[in-house]
Tab-separated table of N, CA, C and O in Angstrom:
chain	number	residue	atom	x	y	z
H	1	UNK	N	-116.338	56.421	39.077
H	1	UNK	CA	-117.750	56.588	38.509
H	1	UNK	C	-118.739	55.709	39.533
H	1	UNK	O	-118.336	54.727	39.725
H	2	UNK	N	-119.595	56.367	40.086
H	2	UNK	CA	-120.440	55.598	41.115
H	2	UNK	C	-121.778	55.469	40.535
H	2	UNK	O	-122.547	56.287	40.619
H	3	UNK	N	-121.974	54.149	39.956
H	3	UNK	CA	-123.376	53.997	39.395
H	3	UNK	C	-124.086	52.804	40.165
H	3	UNK	O	-123.324	52.149	40.538
H	4	UNK	N	-125.492	52.862	39.809
H	4	UNK	CA	-125.928	51.561	40.458
H	4	UNK	C	-126.071	50.698	39.146
H	4	UNK	O	-125.610	51.195	37.957
H	5	UNK	N	-126.761	49.375	39.333
H	5	UNK	CA	-126.506	48.340	38.360
H	5	UNK	C	-127.490	48.792	37.287
H	5	UNK	O	-126.962	48.346	36.183
H	6	UNK	N	-128.344	49.368	37.453
H	6	UNK	CA	-129.464	49.707	36.217
H	6	UNK	C	-128.839	50.672	35.543
H	6	UNK	O	-128.943	50.607	34.322
H	7	UNK	N	-128.199	51.795	35.992
H	7	UNK	CA	-127.623	52.846	35.387
H	7	UNK	C	-126.457	52.272	34.462
H	7	UNK	O	-126.216	52.683	33.483
H	8	UNK	N	-125.647	51.468	35.122
H	8	UNK	CA	-124.390	50.880	34.387
H	8	UNK	C	-125.104	50.130	33.224
H	8	UNK	O	-124.305	50.505	32.064
H	9	UNK	N	-126.004	49.484	33.124
H	9	UNK	CA	-126.542	48.747	31.971
H	9	UNK	C	-126.916	49.745	30.947
H	9	UNK	O	-126.628	49.659	29.671
H	10	UNK	N	-127.562	50.785	31.311
H	10	UNK	CA	-128.006	51.938	30.501
H	10	UNK	C	-126.924	52.617	29.900
H	10	UNK	O	-126.896	52.983	28.793
H	11	UNK	N	-125.892	52.720	30.659
H	11	UNK	CA	-124.703	53.474	30.107
H	11	UNK	C	-123.989	52.549	29.182
H	11	UNK	O	-123.442	53.156	28.234
H	12	UNK	N	-123.997	51.386	29.351
H	12	UNK	CA	-123.245	50.488	28.430
H	12	UNK	C	-124.157	50.494	27.010
H	12	UNK	O	-123.621	50.508	25.958
H	13	UNK	N	-125.398	50.263	27.265
H	13	UNK	CA	-126.188	50.400	25.981
H	13	UNK	C	-126.101	51.480	25.283
H	13	UNK	O	-125.935	51.749	24.089
H	14	UNK	N	-126.031	52.767	25.732
H	14	UNK	CA	-125.880	53.981	25.230
H	14	UNK	C	-124.521	54.141	24.604
H	14	UNK	O	-124.491	54.766	23.356
H	15	UNK	N	-123.440	53.692	25.098
H	15	UNK	CA	-122.086	53.652	24.377
H	15	UNK	C	-122.055	52.734	23.232
H	15	UNK	O	-121.636	53.039	22.194
H	16	UNK	N	-122.848	51.520	23.259
H	16	UNK	CA	-122.868	50.709	22.057
H	16	UNK	C	-123.619	51.409	21.135
H	16	UNK	O	-123.144	51.410	19.928
H	17	UNK	N	-124.765	51.957	21.488
H	17	UNK	CA	-125.588	52.505	20.296
H	17	UNK	C	-124.724	53.804	19.802
H	17	UNK	O	-124.893	53.936	18.596
H	18	UNK	N	-124.134	54.543	20.745
H	18	UNK	CA	-123.408	55.713	20.101
H	18	UNK	C	-122.408	55.302	19.253
H	18	UNK	O	-122.208	55.745	18.057
H	19	UNK	N	-121.542	54.245	19.431
H	19	UNK	CA	-120.602	53.648	18.549
H	19	UNK	C	-120.918	52.980	17.356
H	19	UNK	O	-120.193	52.998	16.489
H	20	UNK	N	-122.239	52.672	17.400
H	20	UNK	CA	-122.732	52.104	16.171
H	20	UNK	C	-123.783	53.134	15.507
H	20	UNK	O	-124.656	52.633	14.663
H	21	UNK	N	-123.422	54.271	15.816
H	21	UNK	CA	-124.259	55.321	14.887
H	21	UNK	C	-125.766	55.465	15.256
H	21	UNK	O	-126.505	55.846	14.313
H	22	UNK	N	-126.080	55.290	16.594
H	22	UNK	CA	-127.273	55.449	17.118
H	22	UNK	C	-128.438	54.407	16.564
H	22	UNK	O	-129.439	54.715	16.391
H	23	UNK	N	-128.031	53.318	16.058
H	23	UNK	CA	-128.933	52.205	15.441
H	23	UNK	C	-129.664	51.673	16.616
H	23	UNK	O	-129.247	51.628	17.793
H	24	UNK	N	-130.880	51.072	16.252
H	24	UNK	CA	-131.486	50.383	17.384
H	24	UNK	C	-130.912	49.114	17.820
H	24	UNK	O	-130.115	48.480	17.023
H	25	UNK	N	-130.923	48.695	19.005
H	25	UNK	CA	-130.485	47.428	19.590
H	25	UNK	C	-130.721	46.237	18.754
H	25	UNK	O	-129.855	45.311	18.580
H	26	UNK	N	-131.762	46.301	18.144
H	26	UNK	CA	-132.251	44.942	17.225
H	26	UNK	C	-131.310	44.859	16.046
H	26	UNK	O	-131.040	43.895	15.546
H	27	UNK	N	-130.765	46.074	15.477
H	27	UNK	CA	-130.002	46.043	14.346
H	27	UNK	C	-128.377	45.903	14.520
H	27	UNK	O	-127.505	45.718	13.620
H	28	UNK	N	-128.097	45.910	15.914
H	28	UNK	CA	-126.569	45.664	16.228
H	28	UNK	C	-126.111	44.330	16.397
H	28	UNK	O	-127.058	43.419	17.200
H	29	UNK	N	-125.144	43.726	15.756
H	29	UNK	CA	-124.865	42.340	15.755
H	29	UNK	C	-124.372	42.113	17.108
H	29	UNK	O	-123.983	43.120	17.857
H	30	UNK	N	-124.248	40.867	17.532
H	30	UNK	CA	-123.726	40.373	18.893
H	30	UNK	C	-122.089	40.752	19.007
H	30	UNK	O	-121.680	41.203	20.181
H	31	UNK	N	-121.311	40.724	17.848
H	31	UNK	CA	-120.067	40.826	17.887
H	31	UNK	C	-119.770	42.394	18.149
H	31	UNK	O	-119.044	42.693	18.854
H	32	UNK	N	-120.707	43.286	17.446
H	32	UNK	CA	-120.558	44.715	17.769
H	32	UNK	C	-120.754	44.980	19.107
H	32	UNK	O	-120.159	45.814	19.825
H	33	UNK	N	-121.926	44.391	19.539
H	33	UNK	CA	-122.189	44.832	21.088
H	33	UNK	C	-121.118	44.322	21.922
H	33	UNK	O	-120.791	45.119	22.901
H	34	UNK	N	-120.625	43.094	21.973
H	34	UNK	CA	-119.479	42.657	22.539
H	34	UNK	C	-118.271	43.610	22.561
H	34	UNK	O	-117.713	43.946	23.524
H	35	UNK	N	-117.808	43.959	21.429
H	35	UNK	CA	-116.706	44.710	21.282
H	35	UNK	C	-116.904	46.219	21.883
H	35	UNK	O	-115.854	46.722	22.656
H	36	UNK	N	-118.154	46.867	21.696
H	36	UNK	CA	-118.183	48.188	22.294
H	36	UNK	C	-118.446	48.179	23.597
H	36	UNK	O	-118.170	48.940	24.423
H	37	UNK	N	-119.175	46.951	24.285
H	37	UNK	CA	-119.434	46.965	25.675
H	37	UNK	C	-118.218	46.555	26.425
H	37	UNK	O	-117.950	47.459	27.591
H	38	UNK	N	-117.288	45.909	25.900
H	38	UNK	CA	-116.186	45.614	26.492
H	38	UNK	C	-115.187	47.010	26.523
H	38	UNK	O	-114.383	47.152	27.441
H	39	UNK	N	-115.562	47.536	25.315
H	39	UNK	CA	-114.615	48.775	25.449
H	39	UNK	C	-114.936	49.874	26.382
H	39	UNK	O	-114.244	50.425	27.169
H	40	UNK	N	-116.257	50.015	26.607
H	40	UNK	CA	-116.931	50.821	27.689
H	40	UNK	C	-116.446	50.326	28.988
H	40	UNK	O	-115.983	51.101	29.750
H	41	UNK	N	-116.594	49.059	29.210
H	41	UNK	CA	-116.128	48.455	30.597
H	41	UNK	C	-114.633	48.682	30.855
H	41	UNK	O	-114.254	48.934	31.978
H	42	UNK	N	-113.813	48.753	29.935
H	42	UNK	CA	-112.431	48.958	30.319
H	42	UNK	C	-112.216	50.457	30.451
H	42	UNK	O	-111.438	50.761	31.344
H	43	UNK	N	-112.931	51.323	29.816
H	43	UNK	CA	-112.767	52.834	29.866
H	43	UNK	C	-113.289	53.263	31.369
H	43	UNK	O	-112.763	54.253	31.990
H	44	UNK	N	-114.452	52.633	31.773
H	44	UNK	CA	-115.273	52.836	33.004
H	44	UNK	C	-115.158	51.632	34.018
H	44	UNK	O	-116.096	51.068	34.167
H	45	UNK	N	-114.200	51.220	34.733
H	45	UNK	CA	-114.220	50.201	35.630
H	45	UNK	C	-115.241	50.365	36.798
H	45	UNK	O	-115.594	51.531	37.038
H	46	UNK	N	-115.606	49.267	37.085
H	46	UNK	CA	-116.733	49.068	38.063
H	46	UNK	C	-116.332	47.989	39.068
H	46	UNK	O	-115.844	46.947	38.652
H	47	UNK	N	-116.442	48.355	40.455
H	47	UNK	CA	-116.155	47.191	41.335
H	47	UNK	C	-117.104	46.062	41.025
H	47	UNK	O	-118.199	45.961	41.243
H	48	UNK	N	-116.470	44.986	40.464
H	48	UNK	CA	-117.115	43.792	40.061
H	48	UNK	C	-116.883	42.509	41.102
H	48	UNK	O	-116.913	41.462	40.643
H	49	UNK	N	-116.360	42.774	42.224
H	49	UNK	CA	-115.768	41.746	43.395
H	49	UNK	C	-117.130	41.274	43.678
H	49	UNK	O	-118.053	41.916	44.072
H	50	UNK	N	-117.298	40.011	44.136
H	50	UNK	CA	-118.540	39.409	44.733
H	50	UNK	C	-118.740	39.973	46.094
H	50	UNK	O	-117.828	40.474	46.826
H	51	UNK	N	-119.926	40.147	46.422
H	51	UNK	CA	-120.368	40.480	47.811
H	51	UNK	C	-120.419	39.104	48.767
H	51	UNK	O	-121.282	38.386	48.406
H	52	UNK	N	-119.539	39.174	49.651
H	52	UNK	CA	-119.366	37.897	50.526
H	52	UNK	C	-120.472	38.304	51.886
H	52	UNK	O	-120.178	39.005	52.648
H	53	UNK	N	-121.303	37.297	52.012
H	53	UNK	CA	-122.180	37.276	53.250
H	53	UNK	C	-121.772	36.016	53.754
H	53	UNK	O	-121.152	35.152	53.430
H	54	UNK	N	-122.337	35.858	55.088
H	54	UNK	CA	-121.765	34.631	55.696
H	54	UNK	C	-122.083	33.264	55.117
H	54	UNK	O	-121.210	32.501	54.998
H	55	UNK	N	-123.275	33.120	54.512
H	55	UNK	CA	-123.596	31.870	53.840
H	55	UNK	C	-124.011	32.071	52.397
H	55	UNK	O	-124.161	31.138	51.678
H	56	UNK	N	-123.706	33.205	51.871
H	56	UNK	CA	-123.930	33.405	50.365
H	56	UNK	C	-122.704	34.316	49.791
H	56	UNK	O	-122.158	35.168	50.442
H	57	UNK	N	-122.656	34.506	48.577
H	57	UNK	CA	-122.092	35.178	47.692
H	57	UNK	C	-122.880	35.851	46.654
H	57	UNK	O	-123.453	34.881	45.846
H	58	UNK	N	-122.736	36.996	46.294
H	58	UNK	CA	-123.301	37.532	45.126
H	58	UNK	C	-122.551	38.276	44.315
H	58	UNK	O	-121.724	39.210	44.604
H	59	UNK	N	-122.669	38.161	42.692
H	59	UNK	CA	-121.801	38.649	41.961
H	59	UNK	C	-122.614	39.335	40.914
H	59	UNK	O	-123.695	38.847	40.557
H	60	UNK	N	-122.344	40.542	40.174
H	60	UNK	CA	-122.852	41.098	39.247
H	60	UNK	C	-121.920	41.053	37.783
H	60	UNK	O	-120.942	41.313	37.794
H	61	UNK	N	-122.625	40.441	36.831
H	61	UNK	CA	-121.910	40.398	35.538
H	61	UNK	C	-122.312	41.564	34.961
H	61	UNK	O	-123.513	41.840	34.244
H	62	UNK	N	-121.531	42.443	34.359
H	62	UNK	CA	-121.718	43.637	33.669
H	62	UNK	C	-122.101	43.404	32.139
H	62	UNK	O	-122.876	44.229	31.581
H	63	UNK	N	-121.644	42.472	31.590
H	63	UNK	CA	-121.910	42.130	30.176
H	63	UNK	C	-123.247	41.759	30.042
H	63	UNK	O	-123.940	42.197	29.216
H	64	UNK	N	-123.850	40.768	30.926
H	64	UNK	CA	-125.068	40.395	30.645
H	64	UNK	C	-126.204	41.195	31.612
H	64	UNK	O	-127.395	41.131	31.348
H	65	UNK	N	-125.515	41.896	32.858
H	65	UNK	CA	-126.432	42.450	33.599
H	65	UNK	C	-127.173	41.543	34.498
H	65	UNK	O	-128.196	42.265	35.088
H	66	UNK	N	-126.681	40.669	34.778
H	66	UNK	CA	-127.308	39.496	35.522
H	66	UNK	C	-126.598	39.265	36.964
H	66	UNK	O	-125.097	39.517	36.991
H	67	UNK	N	-127.210	38.924	37.965
H	67	UNK	CA	-126.593	38.710	39.174
H	67	UNK	C	-126.633	37.163	39.242
H	67	UNK	O	-127.514	36.450	38.857
H	68	UNK	N	-125.625	36.650	40.097
H	68	UNK	CA	-125.519	35.273	40.425
H	68	UNK	C	-125.473	35.082	41.718
H	68	UNK	O	-124.589	35.700	42.408
H	69	UNK	N	-126.028	34.069	42.236
H	69	UNK	CA	-126.030	33.765	43.792
H	69	UNK	C	-125.658	32.408	44.002
H	69	UNK	O	-125.863	31.510	43.237
H	70	UNK	N	-124.599	32.412	45.090
H	70	UNK	CA	-123.989	31.094	45.277
H	70	UNK	C	-124.206	30.962	46.820
H	70	UNK	O	-124.131	31.803	47.580
H	71	UNK	N	-124.277	29.694	47.398
H	71	UNK	CA	-124.385	29.326	48.660
H	71	UNK	C	-122.881	29.154	48.992
H	71	UNK	O	-122.223	28.784	48.229
H	72	UNK	N	-122.419	29.336	50.172
H	72	UNK	CA	-121.194	29.294	50.723
H	72	UNK	C	-120.977	28.529	52.102
H	72	UNK	O	-121.792	28.802	52.906
H	73	UNK	N	-120.029	28.003	52.264
H	73	UNK	CA	-119.832	27.334	53.634
H	73	UNK	C	-118.856	28.294	54.292
H	73	UNK	O	-117.936	28.982	53.836
H	74	UNK	N	-119.400	28.808	55.369
H	74	UNK	CA	-119.054	30.045	56.007
H	74	UNK	C	-117.314	30.008	56.308
H	74	UNK	O	-117.012	28.869	56.786
H	75	UNK	N	-116.794	30.952	56.272
H	75	UNK	CA	-115.404	31.106	56.472
H	75	UNK	C	-114.575	30.378	55.634
H	75	UNK	O	-113.356	30.008	55.912
H	76	UNK	N	-114.902	29.975	54.440
H	76	UNK	CA	-114.236	29.234	53.413
H	76	UNK	C	-114.357	29.693	52.099
H	76	UNK	O	-114.987	30.659	51.963
H	77	UNK	N	-113.676	29.253	51.173
H	77	UNK	CA	-113.713	29.692	49.540
H	77	UNK	C	-114.362	28.611	49.006
H	77	UNK	O	-114.322	28.207	47.738
H	78	UNK	N	-115.474	27.857	49.481
H	78	UNK	CA	-116.249	26.765	48.646
H	78	UNK	C	-117.781	27.353	48.445
H	78	UNK	O	-118.428	27.618	49.417
H	79	UNK	N	-118.039	27.550	47.210
H	79	UNK	CA	-119.366	27.937	46.613
H	79	UNK	C	-119.914	27.112	45.744
H	79	UNK	O	-119.236	26.210	45.169
H	80	UNK	N	-121.266	27.171	45.642
H	80	UNK	CA	-121.893	26.510	44.787
H	80	UNK	C	-123.356	27.173	44.649
H	80	UNK	O	-123.858	27.908	45.258
H	81	UNK	N	-123.811	26.780	43.427
H	81	UNK	CA	-125.204	27.493	43.045
H	81	UNK	C	-126.122	26.528	43.506
H	81	UNK	O	-126.121	25.158	43.482
H	82	UNK	N	-127.256	26.894	43.933
H	82	UNK	CA	-128.356	26.058	44.491
H	82	UNK	C	-128.800	25.085	43.380
H	82	UNK	O	-128.817	25.441	42.155
H	83	UNK	N	-128.754	23.684	43.813
H	83	UNK	CA	-128.905	22.546	42.845
H	83	UNK	C	-127.715	22.061	42.062
H	83	UNK	O	-127.657	20.966	41.546
H	84	UNK	N	-126.656	22.567	42.410
H	84	UNK	CA	-125.360	22.286	41.840
H	84	UNK	C	-124.127	22.154	42.686
H	84	UNK	O	-122.927	22.436	42.466
H	85	UNK	N	-124.447	21.443	43.787
H	85	UNK	CA	-123.584	21.312	45.019
H	85	UNK	C	-122.310	20.474	44.554
H	85	UNK	O	-120.993	21.188	44.840
H	86	UNK	N	-122.302	19.423	43.892
H	86	UNK	CA	-120.903	18.777	43.661
H	86	UNK	C	-120.259	19.535	42.487
H	86	UNK	O	-118.958	19.403	42.456
H	87	UNK	N	-120.778	19.896	41.519
H	87	UNK	CA	-120.162	20.679	40.588
H	87	UNK	C	-119.394	21.965	41.105
H	87	UNK	O	-118.371	22.182	40.952
H	88	UNK	N	-120.157	22.671	42.023
H	88	UNK	CA	-119.635	23.645	42.765
H	88	UNK	C	-118.529	23.258	43.595
H	88	UNK	O	-117.474	24.074	43.667
H	89	UNK	N	-118.441	22.269	44.314
H	89	UNK	CA	-117.412	22.014	45.081
H	89	UNK	C	-116.305	21.444	44.151
H	89	UNK	O	-115.045	21.855	44.503
H	90	UNK	N	-116.340	20.971	43.159
H	90	UNK	CA	-115.441	20.460	42.197
H	90	UNK	C	-114.657	21.778	41.849
H	90	UNK	O	-113.443	21.826	41.799
H	91	UNK	N	-115.421	22.645	41.227
H	91	UNK	CA	-114.798	23.912	40.695
H	91	UNK	C	-114.038	24.853	41.915
H	91	UNK	O	-113.231	25.318	41.647
H	92	UNK	N	-114.798	24.746	43.189
H	92	UNK	CA	-113.986	25.442	44.211
H	92	UNK	C	-112.658	24.884	44.447
H	92	UNK	O	-111.749	25.409	44.756
H	93	UNK	N	-112.799	23.586	44.502
H	93	UNK	CA	-111.642	22.750	44.758
H	93	UNK	C	-110.609	23.175	43.775
H	93	UNK	O	-109.350	23.406	44.080
H	94	UNK	N	-110.745	23.191	42.458
H	94	UNK	CA	-109.870	23.423	41.429
H	94	UNK	C	-109.393	24.968	41.712
H	94	UNK	O	-108.093	25.185	41.300
H	95	UNK	N	-110.125	25.802	41.788
H	95	UNK	CA	-109.738	27.189	41.899
H	95	UNK	C	-108.875	27.440	43.153
H	95	UNK	O	-107.884	28.300	43.042
H	96	UNK	N	-109.330	26.804	44.238
H	96	UNK	CA	-108.403	26.947	45.456
H	96	UNK	C	-106.936	26.258	45.070
H	96	UNK	O	-106.117	26.855	45.570
H	97	UNK	N	-106.911	25.186	44.453
H	97	UNK	CA	-105.923	24.465	44.030
H	97	UNK	C	-104.883	25.331	43.344
H	97	UNK	O	-103.609	25.409	43.485
H	98	UNK	N	-105.427	26.014	42.163
H	98	UNK	CA	-104.877	27.017	41.233
H	98	UNK	C	-104.158	28.039	42.208
H	98	UNK	O	-102.953	28.417	41.889
H	99	UNK	N	-104.989	28.587	43.042
H	99	UNK	CA	-104.566	29.846	43.826
H	99	UNK	C	-103.399	29.434	44.842
H	99	UNK	O	-102.428	30.147	44.825
H	100	UNK	N	-103.540	28.288	45.345
H	100	UNK	CA	-102.511	27.713	46.420
H	100	UNK	C	-101.188	27.511	45.655
H	100	UNK	O	-100.037	27.553	46.015
H	101	UNK	N	-101.536	26.874	44.268
H	101	UNK	CA	-100.339	26.315	43.577
H	101	UNK	C	-99.416	27.507	43.176
H	101	UNK	O	-98.320	27.681	43.169
H	102	UNK	N	-100.218	28.616	42.934
H	102	UNK	CA	-99.383	29.774	42.307
H	102	UNK	C	-98.603	30.365	43.600
H	102	UNK	O	-97.332	30.729	43.556
H	103	UNK	N	-99.039	30.354	44.783
H	103	UNK	CA	-98.789	30.750	46.004
H	103	UNK	C	-97.472	29.749	46.225
H	103	UNK	O	-96.235	30.368	46.788
H	104	UNK	N	-97.297	28.731	46.136
H	104	UNK	CA	-96.415	27.722	46.369
H	104	UNK	C	-95.113	28.009	45.460
H	104	UNK	O	-93.990	27.971	45.797
H	105	UNK	N	-95.382	28.488	44.087
H	105	UNK	CA	-94.257	28.706	43.214
H	105	UNK	C	-93.608	29.950	43.762
H	105	UNK	O	-92.243	30.129	43.813
H	106	UNK	N	-94.375	31.036	44.405
H	106	UNK	CA	-93.725	32.207	44.894
H	106	UNK	C	-92.729	31.844	46.006
H	106	UNK	O	-91.665	32.140	46.221
H	107	UNK	N	-93.431	31.099	46.768
H	107	UNK	CA	-92.654	30.565	48.134
H	107	UNK	C	-91.173	29.828	47.691
H	107	UNK	O	-90.181	29.903	48.205
H	108	UNK	N	-91.428	28.885	46.710
H	108	UNK	CA	-90.282	28.192	46.171
H	108	UNK	C	-89.110	29.075	45.643
H	108	UNK	O	-87.935	28.887	45.876
H	109	UNK	N	-89.753	29.908	44.808
H	109	UNK	CA	-88.869	30.925	44.234
H	109	UNK	C	-88.160	31.648	45.070
H	109	UNK	O	-86.784	32.165	45.042
H	110	UNK	N	-88.606	32.231	46.179
H	110	UNK	CA	-88.060	32.974	47.180
H	110	UNK	C	-86.980	31.958	47.891
H	110	UNK	O	-85.993	32.486	48.185
H	111	UNK	N	-87.373	30.821	48.429
H	111	UNK	CA	-86.454	29.963	48.957
H	111	UNK	C	-85.164	29.717	48.098
H	111	UNK	O	-84.294	29.463	48.723
H	112	UNK	N	-85.287	29.718	46.809
H	112	UNK	CA	-84.140	29.241	45.945
H	112	UNK	C	-83.380	30.547	45.801
H	112	UNK	O	-82.202	30.427	45.895
H	113	UNK	N	-83.925	31.725	45.901
H	113	UNK	CA	-82.962	32.813	45.749
H	113	UNK	C	-82.392	33.203	47.047
H	113	UNK	O	-81.268	33.500	47.107
H	114	UNK	N	-82.832	32.928	48.303
H	114	UNK	CA	-82.199	32.988	49.447
H	114	UNK	C	-81.286	31.688	49.759
H	114	UNK	O	-80.704	31.647	50.778
H	115	UNK	N	-81.188	30.633	48.867
H	115	UNK	CA	-80.303	29.589	49.068
H	115	UNK	C	-80.816	28.686	50.181
H	115	UNK	O	-80.161	27.727	50.528
H	116	UNK	N	-82.096	28.649	50.373
H	116	UNK	CA	-82.640	27.740	51.309
H	116	UNK	C	-82.771	26.316	50.732
H	116	UNK	O	-82.816	25.266	51.554
H	117	UNK	N	-82.960	26.354	49.534
H	117	UNK	CA	-83.298	24.991	48.846
H	117	UNK	C	-82.566	25.001	47.390
H	117	UNK	O	-82.204	26.042	47.093
H	118	UNK	N	-82.395	23.773	46.843
H	118	UNK	CA	-81.523	23.662	45.624
H	118	UNK	C	-82.541	24.145	44.509
H	118	UNK	O	-83.721	23.900	44.565
H	119	UNK	N	-81.996	24.752	43.484
H	119	UNK	CA	-82.796	25.126	42.357
H	119	UNK	C	-83.655	23.820	41.778
H	119	UNK	O	-82.946	22.884	41.657
H	120	UNK	N	-84.662	24.131	41.289
H	120	UNK	CA	-85.641	22.759	40.499
H	120	UNK	C	-84.981	22.637	39.112
H	120	UNK	O	-85.134	21.472	38.858
H	121	UNK	N	-84.342	23.451	38.384
H	121	UNK	CA	-83.750	23.130	37.169
H	121	UNK	C	-82.548	22.002	37.447
H	121	UNK	O	-82.114	21.311	36.641
């Protein structure tokens, strides 16, 4: 399904209203909206990966319909929102650590399998 962002928001709203008996958005509770919006998003996947530019990254949140802009150190995975440099660096370091940690476990399990190192247990 090839939609632009405004059409995507309208489609989500229409699906939620349809599942709620075409009630007005003011009458739909937040729980109902979340349930049916997530249902729609699962049925209709949308490319939600960030757009990477040399010094910025932009992402689209389907649930809220908002865009998030991050500054970026070129050729790295370090991001921050304007005015939140240190918080962004801390979160980037944590996410990179988690990603590398998972990769290390895979390497270790392969090395154990082939008998290159002793098992950890």
